[in-house]
Amino acid sequence: MTTEARVREALREIVDPCTAATGSNLDVVEMGLVEAVEVADGEVLVAFRLTTPACHMVPYFIEEIESRVEPMAGVESVTVDTDDGMQWTPDMMTEAAREQRRSTLDRYDAHYGEEASAE
């Protein structure tokens, strides 16, 4: 039987493309993008936050969510509701995700800072 916990676990397989581009590879759950999951009578609703109103990845997120949730036992339909991209803040990330993001950004600062100072 599909539960909220199982849906959230399946959504952990979806890496946020913006974090993949920077090498952090954080999933949408640890990013705090999954606002809510409701499971009732074969219907699953995923309330999903965008990090910015300019996010062009909405179709990607919807496809990825549907492709992971629809095959789950007892699921008859999946609805993904996205917000307007104005509510998300980095504080919504898990502590581990914030640390990984900081570490990645620190590596970039160290790398590019060293190159800049060598010139």
mmCIF file with all atom_site columns, N, CA, C and O in Angstrom, residues 4-56:
data_model
loop_
_atom_site.group_PDB
_atom_site.id
_atom_site.type_symbol
_atom_site.label_atom_id
_atom_site.label_alt_id
_atom_site.label_comp_id
_atom_site.label_asym_id
_atom_site.label_entity_id
_atom_site.label_seq_id
_atom_site.pdbx_PDB_ins_code
_atom_site.Cartn_x
_atom_site.Cartn_y
_atom_site.Cartn_z
_atom_site.occupancy
_atom_site.B_iso_or_equiv
_atom_site.pdbx_formal_charge
_atom_site.auth_seq_id
_atom_site.auth_comp_id
_atom_site.auth_asym_id
_atom_site.auth_atom_id
_atom_site.pdbx_PDB_model_num
ATOM 1   N N  . GLU A 1 4  ? 2.282  8.128  2.574   1.00 0.00 ? 4  GLU A N  1
ATOM 2   C CA . GLU A 1 4  ? 3.027  9.374  2.419   1.00 0.00 ? 4  GLU A CA 1
ATOM 3   C C  . GLU A 1 4  ? 4.529  9.128  2.545   1.00 0.00 ? 4  GLU A C  1
ATOM 4   O O  . GLU A 1 4  ? 5.315  9.642  1.744   1.00 0.00 ? 4  GLU A O  1
ATOM 5   N N  . ALA A 1 5  ? 4.933  8.320  3.503   1.00 0.00 ? 5  ALA A N  1
ATOM 6   C CA . ALA A 1 5  ? 6.352  8.042  3.709   1.00 0.00 ? 5  ALA A CA 1
ATOM 7   C C  . ALA A 1 5  ? 6.973  7.366  2.480   1.00 0.00 ? 5  ALA A C  1
ATOM 8   O O  . ALA A 1 5  ? 8.087  7.703  2.071   1.00 0.00 ? 5  ALA A O  1
ATOM 9   N N  . ARG A 1 6  ? 6.253  6.431  1.881   1.00 0.00 ? 6  ARG A N  1
ATOM 10  C CA . ARG A 1 6  ? 6.767  5.750  0.680   1.00 0.00 ? 6  ARG A CA 1
ATOM 11  C C  . ARG A 1 6  ? 6.869  6.699  -0.504  1.00 0.00 ? 6  ARG A C  1
ATOM 12  O O  . ARG A 1 6  ? 7.817  6.629  -1.289  1.00 0.00 ? 6  ARG A O  1
ATOM 13  N N  . VAL A 1 7  ? 5.897  7.590  -0.639  1.00 0.00 ? 7  VAL A N  1
ATOM 14  C CA . VAL A 1 7  ? 5.952  8.575  -1.723  1.00 0.00 ? 7  VAL A CA 1
ATOM 15  C C  . VAL A 1 7  ? 7.161  9.486  -1.516  1.00 0.00 ? 7  VAL A C  1
ATOM 16  O O  . VAL A 1 7  ? 7.931  9.722  -2.441  1.00 0.00 ? 7  VAL A O  1
ATOM 17  N N  . ARG A 1 8  ? 7.336  9.985  -0.299  1.00 0.00 ? 8  ARG A N  1
ATOM 18  C CA . ARG A 1 8  ? 8.491  10.855 -0.029  1.00 0.00 ? 8  ARG A CA 1
ATOM 19  C C  . ARG A 1 8  ? 9.809  10.141 -0.310  1.00 0.00 ? 8  ARG A C  1
ATOM 20  O O  . ARG A 1 8  ? 10.733 10.724 -0.848  1.00 0.00 ? 8  ARG A O  1
ATOM 21  N N  . GLU A 1 9  ? 9.875  8.876  0.035   1.00 0.00 ? 9  GLU A N  1
ATOM 22  C CA . GLU A 1 9  ? 11.095 8.104  -0.230  1.00 0.00 ? 9  GLU A CA 1
ATOM 23  C C  . GLU A 1 9  ? 11.338 7.991  -1.738  1.00 0.00 ? 9  GLU A C  1
ATOM 24  O O  . GLU A 1 9  ? 12.465 8.131  -2.208  1.00 0.00 ? 9  GLU A O  1
ATOM 25  N N  . ALA A 1 10 ? 10.293 7.763  -2.504  1.00 0.00 ? 10 ALA A N  1
ATOM 26  C CA . ALA A 1 10 ? 10.430 7.690  -3.962  1.00 0.00 ? 10 ALA A CA 1
ATOM 27  C C  . ALA A 1 10 ? 10.870 9.038  -4.530  1.00 0.00 ? 10 ALA A C  1
ATOM 28  O O  . ALA A 1 10 ? 11.670 9.090  -5.476  1.00 0.00 ? 10 ALA A O  1
ATOM 29  N N  . LEU A 1 11 ? 10.373 10.123 -3.959  1.00 0.00 ? 11 LEU A N  1
ATOM 30  C CA . LEU A 1 11 ? 10.728 11.458 -4.451  1.00 0.00 ? 11 LEU A CA 1
ATOM 31  C C  . LEU A 1 11 ? 12.183 11.804 -4.152  1.00 0.00 ? 11 LEU A C  1
ATOM 32  O O  . LEU A 1 11 ? 12.760 12.679 -4.808  1.00 0.00 ? 11 LEU A O  1
ATOM 33  N N  . ARG A 1 12 ? 12.789 11.109 -3.206  1.00 0.00 ? 12 ARG A N  1
ATOM 34  C CA . ARG A 1 12 ? 14.215 11.337 -2.910  1.00 0.00 ? 12 ARG A CA 1
ATOM 35  C C  . ARG A 1 12 ? 15.112 10.930 -4.088  1.00 0.00 ? 12 ARG A C  1
ATOM 36  O O  . ARG A 1 12 ? 16.272 11.293 -4.134  1.00 0.00 ? 12 ARG A O  1
ATOM 37  N N  . GLU A 1 13 ? 14.566 10.193 -5.038  1.00 0.00 ? 13 GLU A N  1
ATOM 38  C CA . GLU A 1 13 ? 15.334 9.801  -6.227  1.00 0.00 ? 13 GLU A CA 1
ATOM 39  C C  . GLU A 1 13 ? 15.458 10.944 -7.231  1.00 0.00 ? 13 GLU A C  1
ATOM 40  O O  . GLU A 1 13 ? 16.232 10.854 -8.184  1.00 0.00 ? 13 GLU A O  1
ATOM 41  N N  . ILE A 1 14 ? 14.694 12.013 -7.028  1.00 0.00 ? 14 ILE A N  1
ATOM 42  C CA . ILE A 1 14 ? 14.689 13.138 -7.976  1.00 0.00 ? 14 ILE A CA 1
ATOM 43  C C  . ILE A 1 14 ? 15.694 14.181 -7.508  1.00 0.00 ? 14 ILE A C  1
ATOM 44  O O  . ILE A 1 14 ? 15.534 14.799 -6.463  1.00 0.00 ? 14 ILE A O  1
ATOM 45  N N  . VAL A 1 15 ? 16.729 14.366 -8.297  1.00 0.00 ? 15 VAL A N  1
ATOM 46  C CA . VAL A 1 15 ? 17.753 15.366 -7.980  1.00 0.00 ? 15 VAL A CA 1
ATOM 47  C C  . VAL A 1 15 ? 17.331 16.707 -8.567  1.00 0.00 ? 15 VAL A C  1
ATOM 48  O O  . VAL A 1 15 ? 16.911 16.785 -9.728  1.00 0.00 ? 15 VAL A O  1
ATOM 49  N N  . ASP A 1 16 ? 17.431 17.748 -7.753  1.00 0.00 ? 16 ASP A N  1
ATOM 50  C CA . ASP A 1 16 ? 17.135 19.093 -8.232  1.00 0.00 ? 16 ASP A CA 1
ATOM 51  C C  . ASP A 1 16 ? 18.173 19.465 -9.296  1.00 0.00 ? 16 ASP A C  1
ATOM 52  O O  . ASP A 1 16 ? 19.373 19.422 -9.028  1.00 0.00 ? 16 ASP A O  1
ATOM 53  N N  . PRO A 1 17 ? 17.742 19.802 -10.511 1.00 0.00 ? 17 PRO A N  1
ATOM 54  C CA . PRO A 1 17 ? 18.686 20.082 -11.593 1.00 0.00 ? 17 PRO A CA 1
ATOM 55  C C  . PRO A 1 17 ? 19.655 21.234 -11.298 1.00 0.00 ? 17 PRO A C  1
ATOM 56  O O  . PRO A 1 17 ? 20.802 21.200 -11.734 1.00 0.00 ? 17 PRO A O  1
ATOM 57  N N  . CYS A 1 18 ? 19.198 22.228 -10.567 1.00 0.00 ? 18 CYS A N  1
ATOM 58  C CA . CYS A 1 18 ? 20.099 23.354 -10.258 1.00 0.00 ? 18 CYS A CA 1
ATOM 59  C C  . CYS A 1 18 ? 21.226 22.916 -9.336  1.00 0.00 ? 18 CYS A C  1
ATOM 60  O O  . CYS A 1 18 ? 22.358 23.368 -9.496  1.00 0.00 ? 18 CYS A O  1
ATOM 61  N N  . THR A 1 19 ? 20.932 22.028 -8.389  1.00 0.00 ? 19 THR A N  1
ATOM 62  C CA . THR A 1 19 ? 22.009 21.548 -7.525  1.00 0.00 ? 19 THR A CA 1
ATOM 63  C C  . THR A 1 19 ? 22.915 20.581 -8.281  1.00 0.00 ? 19 THR A C  1
ATOM 64  O O  . THR A 1 19 ? 24.105 20.520 -8.008  1.00 0.00 ? 19 THR A O  1
ATOM 65  N N  . ALA A 1 20 ? 22.351 19.851 -9.238  1.00 0.00 ? 20 ALA A N  1
ATOM 66  C CA . ALA A 1 20 ? 23.188 18.967 -10.060 1.00 0.00 ? 20 ALA A CA 1
ATOM 67  C C  . ALA A 1 20 ? 24.170 19.791 -10.880 1.00 0.00 ? 20 ALA A C  1
ATOM 68  O O  . ALA A 1 20 ? 25.330 19.405 -11.052 1.00 0.00 ? 20 ALA A O  1
ATOM 69  N N  . ALA A 1 21 ? 23.725 20.944 -11.355 1.00 0.00 ? 21 ALA A N  1
ATOM 70  C CA . ALA A 1 21 ? 24.589 21.803 -12.165 1.00 0.00 ? 21 ALA A CA 1
ATOM 71  C C  . ALA A 1 21 ? 25.788 22.327 -11.368 1.00 0.00 ? 21 ALA A C  1
ATOM 72  O O  . ALA A 1 21 ? 26.842 22.586 -11.940 1.00 0.00 ? 21 ALA A O  1
ATOM 73  N N  . THR A 1 22 ? 25.612 22.456 -10.057 1.00 0.00 ? 22 THR A N  1
ATOM 74  C CA . THR A 1 22 ? 26.720 22.950 -9.223  1.00 0.00 ? 22 THR A CA 1
ATOM 75  C C  . THR A 1 22 ? 27.499 21.829 -8.564  1.00 0.00 ? 22 THR A C  1
ATOM 76  O O  . THR A 1 22 ? 28.470 22.091 -7.866  1.00 0.00 ? 22 THR A O  1
ATOM 77  N N  . GLY A 1 23 ? 27.046 20.584 -8.748  1.00 0.00 ? 23 GLY A N  1
ATOM 78  C CA . GLY A 1 23 ? 27.757 19.451 -8.176  1.00 0.00 ? 23 GLY A CA 1
ATOM 79  C C  . GLY A 1 23 ? 27.282 19.052 -6.795  1.00 0.00 ? 23 GLY A C  1
ATOM 80  O O  . GLY A 1 23 ? 27.850 18.160 -6.184  1.00 0.00 ? 23 GLY A O  1
ATOM 81  N N  . SER A 1 24 ? 26.234 19.683 -6.282  1.00 0.00 ? 24 SER A N  1
ATOM 82  C CA . SER A 1 24 ? 25.724 19.320 -4.956  1.00 0.00 ? 24 SER A CA 1
ATOM 83  C C  . SER A 1 24 ? 24.836 18.078 -5.002  1.00 0.00 ? 24 SER A C  1
ATOM 84  O O  . SER A 1 24 ? 24.808 17.291 -4.069  1.00 0.00 ? 24 SER A O  1
ATOM 85  N N  . ASN A 1 25 ? 24.081 17.912 -6.092  1.00 0.00 ? 25 ASN A N  1
ATOM 86  C CA . ASN A 1 25 ? 23.207 16.755 -6.296  1.00 0.00 ? 25 ASN A CA 1
ATOM 87  C C  . ASN A 1 25 ? 22.266 16.491 -5.126  1.00 0.00 ? 25 ASN A C  1
ATOM 88  O O  . ASN A 1 25 ? 22.236 15.397 -4.579  1.00 0.00 ? 25 ASN A O  1
ATOM 89  N N  . LEU A 1 26 ? 21.489 17.496 -4.754  1.00 0.00 ? 26 LEU A N  1
ATOM 90  C CA . LEU A 1 26 ? 20.541 17.358 -3.654  1.00 0.00 ? 26 LEU A CA 1
ATOM 91  C C  . LEU A 1 26 ? 19.177 16.948 -4.191  1.00 0.00 ? 26 LEU A C  1
ATOM 92  O O  . LEU A 1 26 ? 18.729 17.438 -5.226  1.00 0.00 ? 26 LEU A O  1
ATOM 93  N N  . ASP A 1 27 ? 18.513 16.053 -3.453  1.00 0.00 ? 27 ASP A N  1
ATOM 94  C CA . ASP A 1 27 ? 17.196 15.626 -3.911  1.00 0.00 ? 27 ASP A CA 1
ATOM 95  C C  . ASP A 1 27 ? 16.125 16.632 -3.492  1.00 0.00 ? 27 ASP A C  1
ATOM 96  O O  . ASP A 1 27 ? 16.356 17.491 -2.641  1.00 0.00 ? 27 ASP A O  1
ATOM 97  N N  . VAL A 1 28 ? 14.958 16.530 -4.114  1.00 0.00 ? 28 VAL A N  1
ATOM 98  C CA . VAL A 1 28 ? 13.905 17.518 -3.914  1.00 0.00 ? 28 VAL A CA 1
ATOM 99  C C  . VAL A 1 28 ? 13.320 17.496 -2.509  1.00 0.00 ? 28 VAL A C  1
ATOM 100 O O  . VAL A 1 28 ? 12.817 18.520 -2.034  1.00 0.00 ? 28 VAL A O  1
ATOM 101 N N  . VAL A 1 29 ? 13.410 16.360 -1.819  1.00 0.00 ? 29 VAL A N  1
ATOM 102 C CA . VAL A 1 29 ? 12.911 16.294 -0.443  1.00 0.00 ? 29 VAL A CA 1
ATOM 103 C C  . VAL A 1 29 ? 13.861 17.036 0.485   1.00 0.00 ? 29 VAL A C  1
ATOM 104 O O  . VAL A 1 29 ? 13.436 17.879 1.270   1.00 0.00 ? 29 VAL A O  1
ATOM 105 N N  . GLU A 1 30 ? 15.162 16.751 0.390   1.00 0.00 ? 30 GLU A N  1
ATOM 106 C CA . GLU A 1 30 ? 16.110 17.427 1.272   1.00 0.00 ? 30 GLU A CA 1
ATOM 107 C C  . GLU A 1 30 ? 16.252 18.910 0.949   1.00 0.00 ? 30 GLU A C  1
ATOM 108 O O  . GLU A 1 30 ? 16.633 19.703 1.805   1.00 0.00 ? 30 GLU A O  1
ATOM 109 N N  . MET A 1 31 ? 15.882 19.285 -0.275  1.00 0.00 ? 31 MET A N  1
ATOM 110 C CA . MET A 1 31 ? 15.868 20.704 -0.647  1.00 0.00 ? 31 MET A CA 1
ATOM 111 C C  . MET A 1 31 ? 14.676 21.437 -0.043  1.00 0.00 ? 31 MET A C  1
ATOM 112 O O  . MET A 1 31 ? 14.622 22.657 -0.053  1.00 0.00 ? 31 MET A O  1
ATOM 113 N N  . GLY A 1 32 ? 13.700 20.700 0.470   1.00 0.00 ? 32 GLY A N  1
ATOM 114 C CA . GLY A 1 32 ? 12.513 21.327 1.030   1.00 0.00 ? 32 GLY A CA 1
ATOM 115 C C  . GLY A 1 32 ? 11.502 21.712 -0.031  1.00 0.00 ? 32 GLY A C  1
ATOM 116 O O  . GLY A 1 32 ? 10.626 22.545 0.206   1.00 0.00 ? 32 GLY A O  1
ATOM 117 N N  . LEU A 1 33 ? 11.604 21.096 -1.205  1.00 0.00 ? 33 LEU A N  1
ATOM 118 C CA . LEU A 1 33 ? 10.698 21.430 -2.304  1.00 0.00 ? 33 LEU A CA 1
ATOM 119 C C  . LEU A 1 33 ? 9.362  20.693 -2.209  1.00 0.00 ? 33 LEU A C  1
ATOM 120 O O  . LEU A 1 33 ? 8.381  21.130 -2.790  1.00 0.00 ? 33 LEU A O  1
ATOM 121 N N  . VAL A 1 34 ? 9.331  19.589 -1.477  1.00 0.00 ? 34 VAL A N  1
ATOM 122 C CA . VAL A 1 34 ? 8.090  18.839 -1.306  1.00 0.00 ? 34 VAL A CA 1
ATOM 123 C C  . VAL A 1 34 ? 7.383  19.412 -0.083  1.00 0.00 ? 34 VAL A C  1
ATOM 124 O O  . VAL A 1 34 ? 7.754  19.152 1.052   1.00 0.00 ? 34 VAL A O  1
ATOM 125 N N  . GLU A 1 35 ? 6.379  20.226 -0.341  1.00 0.00 ? 35 GLU A N  1
ATOM 126 C CA . GLU A 1 35 ? 5.659  20.879 0.750   1.00 0.00 ? 35 GLU A CA 1
ATOM 127 C C  . GLU A 1 35 ? 4.742  19.907 1.475   1.00 0.00 ? 35 GLU A C  1
ATOM 128 O O  . GLU A 1 35 ? 4.669  19.894 2.699   1.00 0.00 ? 35 GLU A O  1
ATOM 129 N N  . ALA A 1 36 ? 4.026  19.086 0.708   1.00 0.00 ? 36 ALA A N  1
ATOM 130 C CA . ALA A 1 36 ? 3.093  18.139 1.314   1.00 0.00 ? 36 ALA A CA 1
ATOM 131 C C  . ALA A 1 36 ? 2.836  16.982 0.361   1.00 0.00 ? 36 ALA A C  1
ATOM 132 O O  . ALA A 1 36 ? 2.955  17.131 -0.856  1.00 0.00 ? 36 ALA A O  1
ATOM 133 N N  . VAL A 1 37 ? 2.481  15.852 0.943   1.00 0.00 ? 37 VAL A N  1
ATOM 134 C CA . VAL A 1 37 ? 2.060  14.677 0.185   1.00 0.00 ? 37 VAL A CA 1
ATOM 135 C C  . VAL A 1 37 ? 0.787  14.173 0.835   1.00 0.00 ? 37 VAL A C  1
ATOM 136 O O  . VAL A 1 37 ? 0.748  13.965 2.050   1.00 0.00 ? 37 VAL A O  1
ATOM 137 N N  . GLU A 1 38 ? -0.253 14.004 0.019   1.00 0.00 ? 38 GLU A N  1
ATOM 138 C CA . GLU A 1 38 ? -1.515 13.455 0.511   1.00 0.00 ? 38 GLU A CA 1
ATOM 139 C C  . GLU A 1 38 ? -1.835 12.210 -0.300  1.00 0.00 ? 38 GLU A C  1
ATOM 140 O O  . GLU A 1 38 ? -1.772 12.233 -1.531  1.00 0.00 ? 38 GLU A O  1
ATOM 141 N N  . VAL A 1 39 ? -2.182 11.146 0.404   1.00 0.00 ? 39 VAL A N  1
ATOM 142 C CA . VAL A 1 39 ? -2.541 9.884  -0.237  1.00 0.00 ? 39 VAL A CA 1
ATOM 143 C C  . VAL A 1 39 ? -3.920 9.497  0.270   1.00 0.00 ? 39 VAL A C  1
ATOM 144 O O  . VAL A 1 39 ? -4.119 9.352  1.482   1.00 0.00 ? 39 VAL A O  1
ATOM 145 N N  . ALA A 1 40 ? -4.878 9.350  -0.663  1.00 0.00 ? 40 ALA A N  1
ATOM 146 C CA . ALA A 1 40 ? -6.235 8.968  -0.271  1.00 0.00 ? 40 ALA A CA 1
ATOM 147 C C  . ALA A 1 40 ? -6.943 8.287  -1.432  1.00 0.00 ? 40 ALA A C  1
ATOM 148 O O  . ALA A 1 40 ? -7.006 8.834  -2.532  1.00 0.00 ? 40 ALA A O  1
ATOM 149 N N  . ASP A 1 41 ? -7.467 7.105  -1.168  1.00 0.00 ? 41 ASP A N  1
ATOM 150 C CA . ASP A 1 41 ? -8.291 6.385  -2.143  1.00 0.00 ? 41 ASP A CA 1
ATOM 151 C C  . ASP A 1 41 ? -7.646 6.284  -3.522  1.00 0.00 ? 41 ASP A C  1
ATOM 152 O O  . ASP A 1 41 ? -8.294 6.518  -4.548  1.00 0.00 ? 41 ASP A O  1
ATOM 153 N N  . GLY A 1 42 ? -6.372 5.953  -3.566  1.00 0.00 ? 42 GLY A N  1
ATOM 154 C CA . GLY A 1 42 ? -5.687 5.780  -4.841  1.00 0.00 ? 42 GLY A CA 1
ATOM 155 C C  . GLY A 1 42 ? -5.216 7.061  -5.489  1.00 0.00 ? 42 GLY A C  1
ATOM 156 O O  . GLY A 1 42 ? -4.593 7.022  -6.551  1.00 0.00 ? 42 GLY A O  1
ATOM 157 N N  . GLU A 1 43 ? -5.521 8.181  -4.886  1.00 0.00 ? 43 GLU A N  1
ATOM 158 C CA . GLU A 1 43 ? -5.101 9.465  -5.436  1.00 0.00 ? 43 GLU A CA 1
ATOM 159 C C  . GLU A 1 43 ? -3.963 10.035 -4.595  1.00 0.00 ? 43 GLU A C  1
ATOM 160 O O  . GLU A 1 43 ? -4.036 10.043 -3.369  1.00 0.00 ? 43 GLU A O  1
ATOM 161 N N  . VAL A 1 44 ? -2.939 10.526 -5.277  1.00 0.00 ? 44 VAL A N  1
ATOM 162 C CA . VAL A 1 44 ? -1.791 11.123 -4.593  1.00 0.00 ? 44 VAL A CA 1
ATOM 163 C C  . VAL A 1 44 ? -1.663 12.566 -5.055  1.00 0.00 ? 44 VAL A C  1
ATOM 164 O O  . VAL A 1 44 ? -1.663 12.838 -6.256  1.00 0.00 ? 44 VAL A O  1
ATOM 165 N N  . LEU A 1 45 ? -1.582 13.456 -4.091  1.00 0.00 ? 45 LEU A N  1
ATOM 166 C CA . LEU A 1 45 ? -1.358 14.866 -4.362  1.00 0.00 ? 45 LEU A CA 1
ATOM 167 C C  . LEU A 1 45 ? -0.003 15.242 -3.800  1.00 0.00 ? 45 LEU A C  1
ATOM 168 O O  . LEU A 1 45 ? 0.278  14.984 -2.627  1.00 0.00 ? 45 LEU A O  1
ATOM 169 N N  . VAL A 1 46 ? 0.836  15.831 -4.642  1.00 0.00 ? 46 VAL A N  1
ATOM 170 C CA . VAL A 1 46 ? 2.133  16.330 -4.204  1.00 0.00 ? 46 VAL A CA 1
ATOM 171 C C  . VAL A 1 46 ? 2.117  17.844 -4.373  1.00 0.00 ? 46 VAL A C  1
ATOM 172 O O  . VAL A 1 46 ? 1.979  18.342 -5.496  1.00 0.00 ? 46 VAL A O  1
ATOM 173 N N  . ALA A 1 47 ? 2.227  18.551 -3.253  1.00 0.00 ? 47 ALA A N  1
ATOM 174 C CA . ALA A 1 47 ? 2.347  20.013 -3.280  1.00 0.00 ? 47 ALA A CA 1
ATOM 175 C C  . ALA A 1 47 ? 3.834  20.318 -3.342  1.00 0.00 ? 47 ALA A C  1
ATOM 176 O O  . ALA A 1 47 ? 4.597  19.918 -2.461  1.00 0.00 ? 47 ALA A O  1
ATOM 177 N N  . PHE A 1 48 ? 4.247  21.003 -4.398  1.00 0.00 ? 48 PHE A N  1
ATOM 178 C CA . PHE A 1 48 ? 5.660  21.164 -4.716  1.00 0.00 ? 48 PHE A CA 1
ATOM 179 C C  . PHE A 1 48 ? 6.028  22.641 -4.775  1.00 0.00 ? 48 PHE A C  1
ATOM 180 O O  . PHE A 1 48 ? 5.344  23.436 -5.427  1.00 0.00 ? 48 PHE A O  1
ATOM 181 N N  . ARG A 1 49 ? 7.109  22.986 -4.093  1.00 0.00 ? 49 ARG A N  1
ATOM 182 C CA . ARG A 1 49 ? 7.603  24.366 -4.095  1.00 0.00 ? 49 ARG A CA 1
ATOM 183 C C  . ARG A 1 49 ? 8.649  24.541 -5.188  1.00 0.00 ? 49 ARG A C  1
ATOM 184 O O  . ARG A 1 49 ? 9.485  23.672 -5.409  1.00 0.00 ? 49 ARG A O  1
ATOM 185 N N  . LEU A 1 50 ? 8.627  25.699 -5.802  1.00 0.00 ? 50 LEU A N  1
ATOM 186 C CA . LEU A 1 50 ? 9.678  26.080 -6.740  1.00 0.00 ? 50 LEU A CA 1
ATOM 187 C C  . LEU A 1 50 ? 10.625 27.025 -6.009  1.00 0.00 ? 50 LEU A C  1
ATOM 188 O O  . LEU A 1 50 ? 10.214 27.750 -5.106  1.00 0.00 ? 50 LEU A O  1
ATOM 189 N N  . THR A 1 51 ? 11.882 27.037 -6.410  1.00 0.00 ? 51 THR A N  1
ATOM 190 C CA . THR A 1 51 ? 12.845 27.908 -5.728  1.00 0.00 ? 51 THR A CA 1
ATOM 191 C C  . THR A 1 51 ? 12.810 29.331 -6.247  1.00 0.00 ? 51 THR A C  1
ATOM 192 O O  . THR A 1 51 ? 13.343 30.232 -5.608  1.00 0.00 ? 51 THR A O  1
ATOM 193 N N  . THR A 1 52 ? 12.179 29.530 -7.398  1.00 0.00 ? 52 THR A N  1
ATOM 194 C CA . THR A 1 52 ? 12.121 30.856 -8.003  1.00 0.00 ? 52 THR A CA 1
ATOM 195 C C  . THR A 1 52 ? 10.940 30.934 -8.967  1.00 0.00 ? 52 THR A C  1
ATOM 196 O O  . THR A 1 52 ? 10.593 29.915 -9.585  1.00 0.00 ? 52 THR A O  1
ATOM 197 N N  . PRO A 1 53 ? 10.341 32.107 -9.126  1.00 0.00 ? 53 PRO A N  1
ATOM 198 C CA . PRO A 1 53 ? 9.262  32.232 -10.105 1.00 0.00 ? 53 PRO A CA 1
ATOM 199 C C  . PRO A 1 53 ? 9.738  31.988 -11.539 1.00 0.00 ? 53 PRO A C  1
ATOM 200 O O  . PRO A 1 53 ? 8.940  31.668 -12.414 1.00 0.00 ? 53 PRO A O  1
ATOM 201 N N  . ALA A 1 54 ? 11.020 32.112 -11.781 1.00 0.00 ? 54 ALA A N  1
ATOM 202 C CA . ALA A 1 54 ? 11.575 31.938 -13.126 1.00 0.00 ? 54 ALA A CA 1
ATOM 203 C C  . ALA A 1 54 ? 11.971 30.491 -13.427 1.00 0.00 ? 54 ALA A C  1
ATOM 204 O O  . ALA A 1 54 ? 12.604 30.222 -14.441 1.00 0.00 ? 54 ALA A O  1
ATOM 205 N N  . CYS A 1 55 ? 11.585 29.557 -12.581 1.00 0.00 ? 55 CYS A N  1
ATOM 206 C CA . CYS A 1 55 ? 11.975 28.160 -12.765 1.00 0.00 ? 55 CYS A CA 1
ATOM 207 C C  . CYS A 1 55 ? 11.386 27.610 -14.063 1.00 0.00 ? 55 CYS A C  1
ATOM 208 O O  . CYS A 1 55 ? 10.174 27.619 -14.275 1.00 0.00 ? 55 CYS A O  1
ATOM 209 N N  . HIS A 1 56 ? 12.266 27.099 -14.913 1.00 0.00 ? 56 HIS A N  1
ATOM 210 C CA . HIS A 1 56 ? 11.848 26.510 -16.187 1.00 0.00 ? 56 HIS A CA 1
ATOM 211 C C  . HIS A 1 56 ? 11.748 24.987 -16.109 1.00 0.00 ? 56 HIS A C  1
ATOM 212 O O  . HIS A 1 56 ? 11.504 24.333 -17.116 1.00 0.00 ? 56 HIS A O  1
#
